[in-house]
XYZ file of C-alpha atoms in Angstrom:
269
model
C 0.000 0.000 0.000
C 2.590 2.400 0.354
C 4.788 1.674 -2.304
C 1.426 2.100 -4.614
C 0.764 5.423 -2.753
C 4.188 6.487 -3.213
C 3.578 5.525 -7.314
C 0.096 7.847 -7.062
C 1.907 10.762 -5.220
C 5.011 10.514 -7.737
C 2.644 10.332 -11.136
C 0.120 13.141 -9.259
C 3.572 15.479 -8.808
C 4.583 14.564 -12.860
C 1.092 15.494 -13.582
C 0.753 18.739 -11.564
C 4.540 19.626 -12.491
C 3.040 19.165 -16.419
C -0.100 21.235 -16.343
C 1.208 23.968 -13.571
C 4.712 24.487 -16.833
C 1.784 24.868 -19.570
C -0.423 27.160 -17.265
C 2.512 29.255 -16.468
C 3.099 29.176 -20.240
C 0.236 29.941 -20.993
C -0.047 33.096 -18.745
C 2.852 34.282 -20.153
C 1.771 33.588 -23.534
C -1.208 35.683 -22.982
C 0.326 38.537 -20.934
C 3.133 39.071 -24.149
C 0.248 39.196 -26.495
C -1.221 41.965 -24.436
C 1.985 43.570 -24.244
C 2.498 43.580 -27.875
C -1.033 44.871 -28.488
C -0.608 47.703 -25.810
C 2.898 48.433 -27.407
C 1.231 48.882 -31.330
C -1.561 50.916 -29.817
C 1.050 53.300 -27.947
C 2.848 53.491 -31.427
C -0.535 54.120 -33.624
C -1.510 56.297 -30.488
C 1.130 58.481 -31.262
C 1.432 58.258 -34.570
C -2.407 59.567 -34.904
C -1.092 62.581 -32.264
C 1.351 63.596 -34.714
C -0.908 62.902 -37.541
C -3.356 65.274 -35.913
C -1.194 67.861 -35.118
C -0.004 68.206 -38.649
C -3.345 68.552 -39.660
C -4.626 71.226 -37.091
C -1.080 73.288 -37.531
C -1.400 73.178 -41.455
C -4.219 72.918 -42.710
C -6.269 76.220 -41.514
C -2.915 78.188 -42.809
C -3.892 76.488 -46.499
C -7.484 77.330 -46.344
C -7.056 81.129 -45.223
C -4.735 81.524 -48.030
C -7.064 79.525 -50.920
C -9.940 81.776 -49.547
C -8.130 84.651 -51.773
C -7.540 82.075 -54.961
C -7.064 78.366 -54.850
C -5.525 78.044 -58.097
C -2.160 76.929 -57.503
C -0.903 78.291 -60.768
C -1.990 81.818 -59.675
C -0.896 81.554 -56.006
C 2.418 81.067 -55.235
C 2.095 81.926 -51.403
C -0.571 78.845 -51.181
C 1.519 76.860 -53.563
C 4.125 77.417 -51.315
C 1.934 76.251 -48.061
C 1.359 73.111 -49.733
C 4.602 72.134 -50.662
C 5.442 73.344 -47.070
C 2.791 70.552 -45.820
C 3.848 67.860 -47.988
C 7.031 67.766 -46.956
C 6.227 68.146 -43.604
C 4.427 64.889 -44.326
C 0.612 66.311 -44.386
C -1.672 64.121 -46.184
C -2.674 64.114 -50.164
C -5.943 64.547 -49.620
C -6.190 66.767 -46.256
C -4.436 69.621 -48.190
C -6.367 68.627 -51.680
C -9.552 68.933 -48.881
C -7.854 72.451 -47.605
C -7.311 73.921 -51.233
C -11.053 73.323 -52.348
C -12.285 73.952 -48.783
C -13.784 77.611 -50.136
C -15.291 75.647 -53.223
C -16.947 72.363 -51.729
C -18.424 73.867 -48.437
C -20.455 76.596 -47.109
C -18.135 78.572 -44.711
C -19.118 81.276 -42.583
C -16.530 83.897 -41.590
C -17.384 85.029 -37.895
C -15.476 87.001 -35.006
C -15.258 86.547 -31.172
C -13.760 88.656 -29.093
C -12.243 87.468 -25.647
C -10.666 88.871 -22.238
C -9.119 87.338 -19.185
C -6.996 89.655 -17.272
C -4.625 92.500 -19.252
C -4.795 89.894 -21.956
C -7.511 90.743 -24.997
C -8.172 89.045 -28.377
C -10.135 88.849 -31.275
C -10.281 85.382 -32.878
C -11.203 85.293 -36.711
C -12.625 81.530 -37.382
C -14.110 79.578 -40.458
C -16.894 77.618 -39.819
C -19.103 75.081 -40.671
C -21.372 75.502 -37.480
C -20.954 78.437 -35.809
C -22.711 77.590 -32.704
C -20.335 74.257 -32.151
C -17.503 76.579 -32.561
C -18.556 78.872 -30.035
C -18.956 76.241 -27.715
C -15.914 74.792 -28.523
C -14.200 78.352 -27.663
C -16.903 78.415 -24.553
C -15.006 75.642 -23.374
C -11.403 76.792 -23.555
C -12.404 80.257 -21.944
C -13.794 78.394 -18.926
C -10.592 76.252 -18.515
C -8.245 79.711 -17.757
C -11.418 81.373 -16.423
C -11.302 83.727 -19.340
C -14.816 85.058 -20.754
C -16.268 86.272 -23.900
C -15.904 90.272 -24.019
C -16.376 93.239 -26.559
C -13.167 94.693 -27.307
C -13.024 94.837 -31.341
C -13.465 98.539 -30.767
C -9.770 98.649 -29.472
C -8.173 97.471 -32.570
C -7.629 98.591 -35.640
C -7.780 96.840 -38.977
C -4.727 96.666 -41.000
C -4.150 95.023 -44.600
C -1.314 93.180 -45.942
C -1.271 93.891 -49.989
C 1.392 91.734 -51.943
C 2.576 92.730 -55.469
C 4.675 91.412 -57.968
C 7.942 93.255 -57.742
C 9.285 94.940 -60.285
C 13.228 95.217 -61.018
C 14.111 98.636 -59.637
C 16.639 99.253 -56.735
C 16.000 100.195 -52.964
C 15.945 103.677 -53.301
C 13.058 103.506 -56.149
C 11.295 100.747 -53.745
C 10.685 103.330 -50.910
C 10.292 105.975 -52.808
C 7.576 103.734 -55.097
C 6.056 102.971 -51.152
C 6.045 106.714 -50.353
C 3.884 107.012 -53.497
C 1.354 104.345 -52.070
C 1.178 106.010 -49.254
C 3.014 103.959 -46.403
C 6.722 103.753 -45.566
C 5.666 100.051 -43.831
C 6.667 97.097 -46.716
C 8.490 94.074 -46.651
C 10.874 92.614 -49.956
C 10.948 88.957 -51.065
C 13.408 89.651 -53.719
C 13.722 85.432 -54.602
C 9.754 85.063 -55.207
C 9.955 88.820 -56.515
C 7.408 90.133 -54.207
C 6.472 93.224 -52.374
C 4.407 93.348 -49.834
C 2.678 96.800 -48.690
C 0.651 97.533 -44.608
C -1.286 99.749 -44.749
C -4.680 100.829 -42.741
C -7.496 99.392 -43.718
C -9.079 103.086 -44.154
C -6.728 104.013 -46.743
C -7.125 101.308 -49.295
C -9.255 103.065 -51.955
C -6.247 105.371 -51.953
C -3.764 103.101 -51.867
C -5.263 100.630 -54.979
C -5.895 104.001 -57.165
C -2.136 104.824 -56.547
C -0.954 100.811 -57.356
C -3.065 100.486 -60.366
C -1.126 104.256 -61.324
C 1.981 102.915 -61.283
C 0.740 99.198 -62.637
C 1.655 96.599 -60.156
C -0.266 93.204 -59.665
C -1.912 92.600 -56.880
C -1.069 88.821 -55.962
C -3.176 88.531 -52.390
C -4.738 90.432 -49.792
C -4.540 89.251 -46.062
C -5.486 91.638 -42.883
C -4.779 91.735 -39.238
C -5.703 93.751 -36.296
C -3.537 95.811 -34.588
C -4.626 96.606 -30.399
C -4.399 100.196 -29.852
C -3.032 100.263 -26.335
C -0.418 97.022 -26.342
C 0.655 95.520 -22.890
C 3.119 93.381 -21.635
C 2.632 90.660 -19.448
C 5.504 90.124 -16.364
C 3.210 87.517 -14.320
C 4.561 83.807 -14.601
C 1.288 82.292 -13.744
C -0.699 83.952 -15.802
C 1.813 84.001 -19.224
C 1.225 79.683 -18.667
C -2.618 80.573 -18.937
C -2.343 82.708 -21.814
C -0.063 80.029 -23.341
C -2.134 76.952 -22.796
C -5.090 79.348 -23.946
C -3.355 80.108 -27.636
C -2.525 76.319 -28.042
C -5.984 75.206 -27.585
C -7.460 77.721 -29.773
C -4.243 76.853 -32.584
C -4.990 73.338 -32.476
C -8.512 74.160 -33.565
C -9.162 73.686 -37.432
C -12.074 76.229 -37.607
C -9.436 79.209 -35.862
C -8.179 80.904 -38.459
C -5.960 83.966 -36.718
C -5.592 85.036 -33.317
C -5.026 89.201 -32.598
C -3.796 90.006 -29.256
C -3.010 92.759 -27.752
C 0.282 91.404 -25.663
C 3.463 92.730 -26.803
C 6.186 90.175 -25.407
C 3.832 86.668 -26.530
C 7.038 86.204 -27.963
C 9.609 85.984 -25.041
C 7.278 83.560 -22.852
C 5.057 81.272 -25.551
C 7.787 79.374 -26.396
């Protein structure tokens, strides 16, 4: 009897010693599957971050500049844009989508202004649906406890006119800006361009005096300009203006952003 329960114990041990190896196997067959699934959606987690981001950075800059002509042929700042976002590997069709955006949907141009603090905007965006935008914008405002306000009266409109330059020196450039009425212009001597700022107010006087001395208007962009700029010291709050301006840039209907702060520059990077 107990040399035949010594023989049950021994085969029970074998048996246990068996199925406890393929268990344990098993387990760890199963937990490295898991692994390897959490690992590929980490990877396709942040690919589809990146993807995003490209997508949010680029393609609002393409469809603000197709709004003035999408015809690559005609635009080299947008033709520039895209070949920008290609090789900053934006998708085919997401800038085809941008380019045509003007075309294939019904956009409506709209303004908000905002306020939190010394710090005061007015945010141009492109909709589809205005009121999910605002709510969208709602959202961000209540995150740095900032609120919608009216403060477009505190800003003044300026245009950006770009021309095809024409081969004359420095001297004959300012003096051909004098003549347009502004002494504010920027050269692009490689894409030959010239681009003029004036105030809004004056451009009936400032297209009679380019069509005078027969330069081609290539695009028109404006901006607004705050009246009374500040500059913001407070630590604290330059993080909440900060993490205010990314949420709004990483929203495709926000087309531009005019502030009023004049060191954005020292603290939002």
């Amino acid at each position: 009897r107990i040399q035949i329960l010594f023989e049950h114990m021994s085969v029970m041990n074998s048996i246990v010693s068996k199925y406890a190896f393929r268990s344990t196997y098993c387990i760890h067959r199963n937990l490295a599957g898991h692994a390897h699934w959490q690992n590929i959606a980490k990877i396709k987690g942040a690919n589809d971050a990146k993807k995003s981001k490209l997508l949010t950075v680029w393609v609002p800059k393409i469809r603000t500049e197709a709004k003035n002509e999408s015809d690559l042929g005609r635009n080299p700042a947008l033709r520039r844009l895209v070949e920008e976002a290609e090789r900053a590997g934006v998708p085919k069709s997401a800038i085809t989508s941008a380019v045509n955006a003007w075309k294939n949907q019904e956009f409506q141009e709209v303004q908000y202004g905002v306020q939190g603090g010394d710090f005061i905007a007015l945010i141009d965006c492109a909709t589809t649906s205005v009121g999910k935008t605002k709510n969208d914008i709602q959202t961000f405002l209540r995150r740095v406890n900032f609120q919608y306000a009216s403060v477009d009266f505190q800003f003044d409109k300026v245009k950006e006119v770009t021309c095809e330059l024409p081969d004359m020196s420095d001297d004959d450039i300012l003096e051909m800006a004098l003549l347009c009425g502004t002494e504010e212009y920027m050269v692009d001597r490689n894409n030959k361009t010239i681009t003029f700022i004036i105030d809004a107010n004056d451009e009936k006087e400032f297209t009679s005096e380019v069509k005078k001395l027969n330069l081609n208007i290539k695009t028109v962009n404006y901006f607004y300009v705050h009246q009374n700029p500040v500059s913001i010291e407070d630590p604290e709050f330059q993080e909440k203006v900060v993490k205010f301006l990314k949420m709004l840039y990483g929203h495709s209907d926000i087309e531009n952003v005019h502030h009023n702060l004049e060191n954005i520059d020292d603290f939002m990077n």
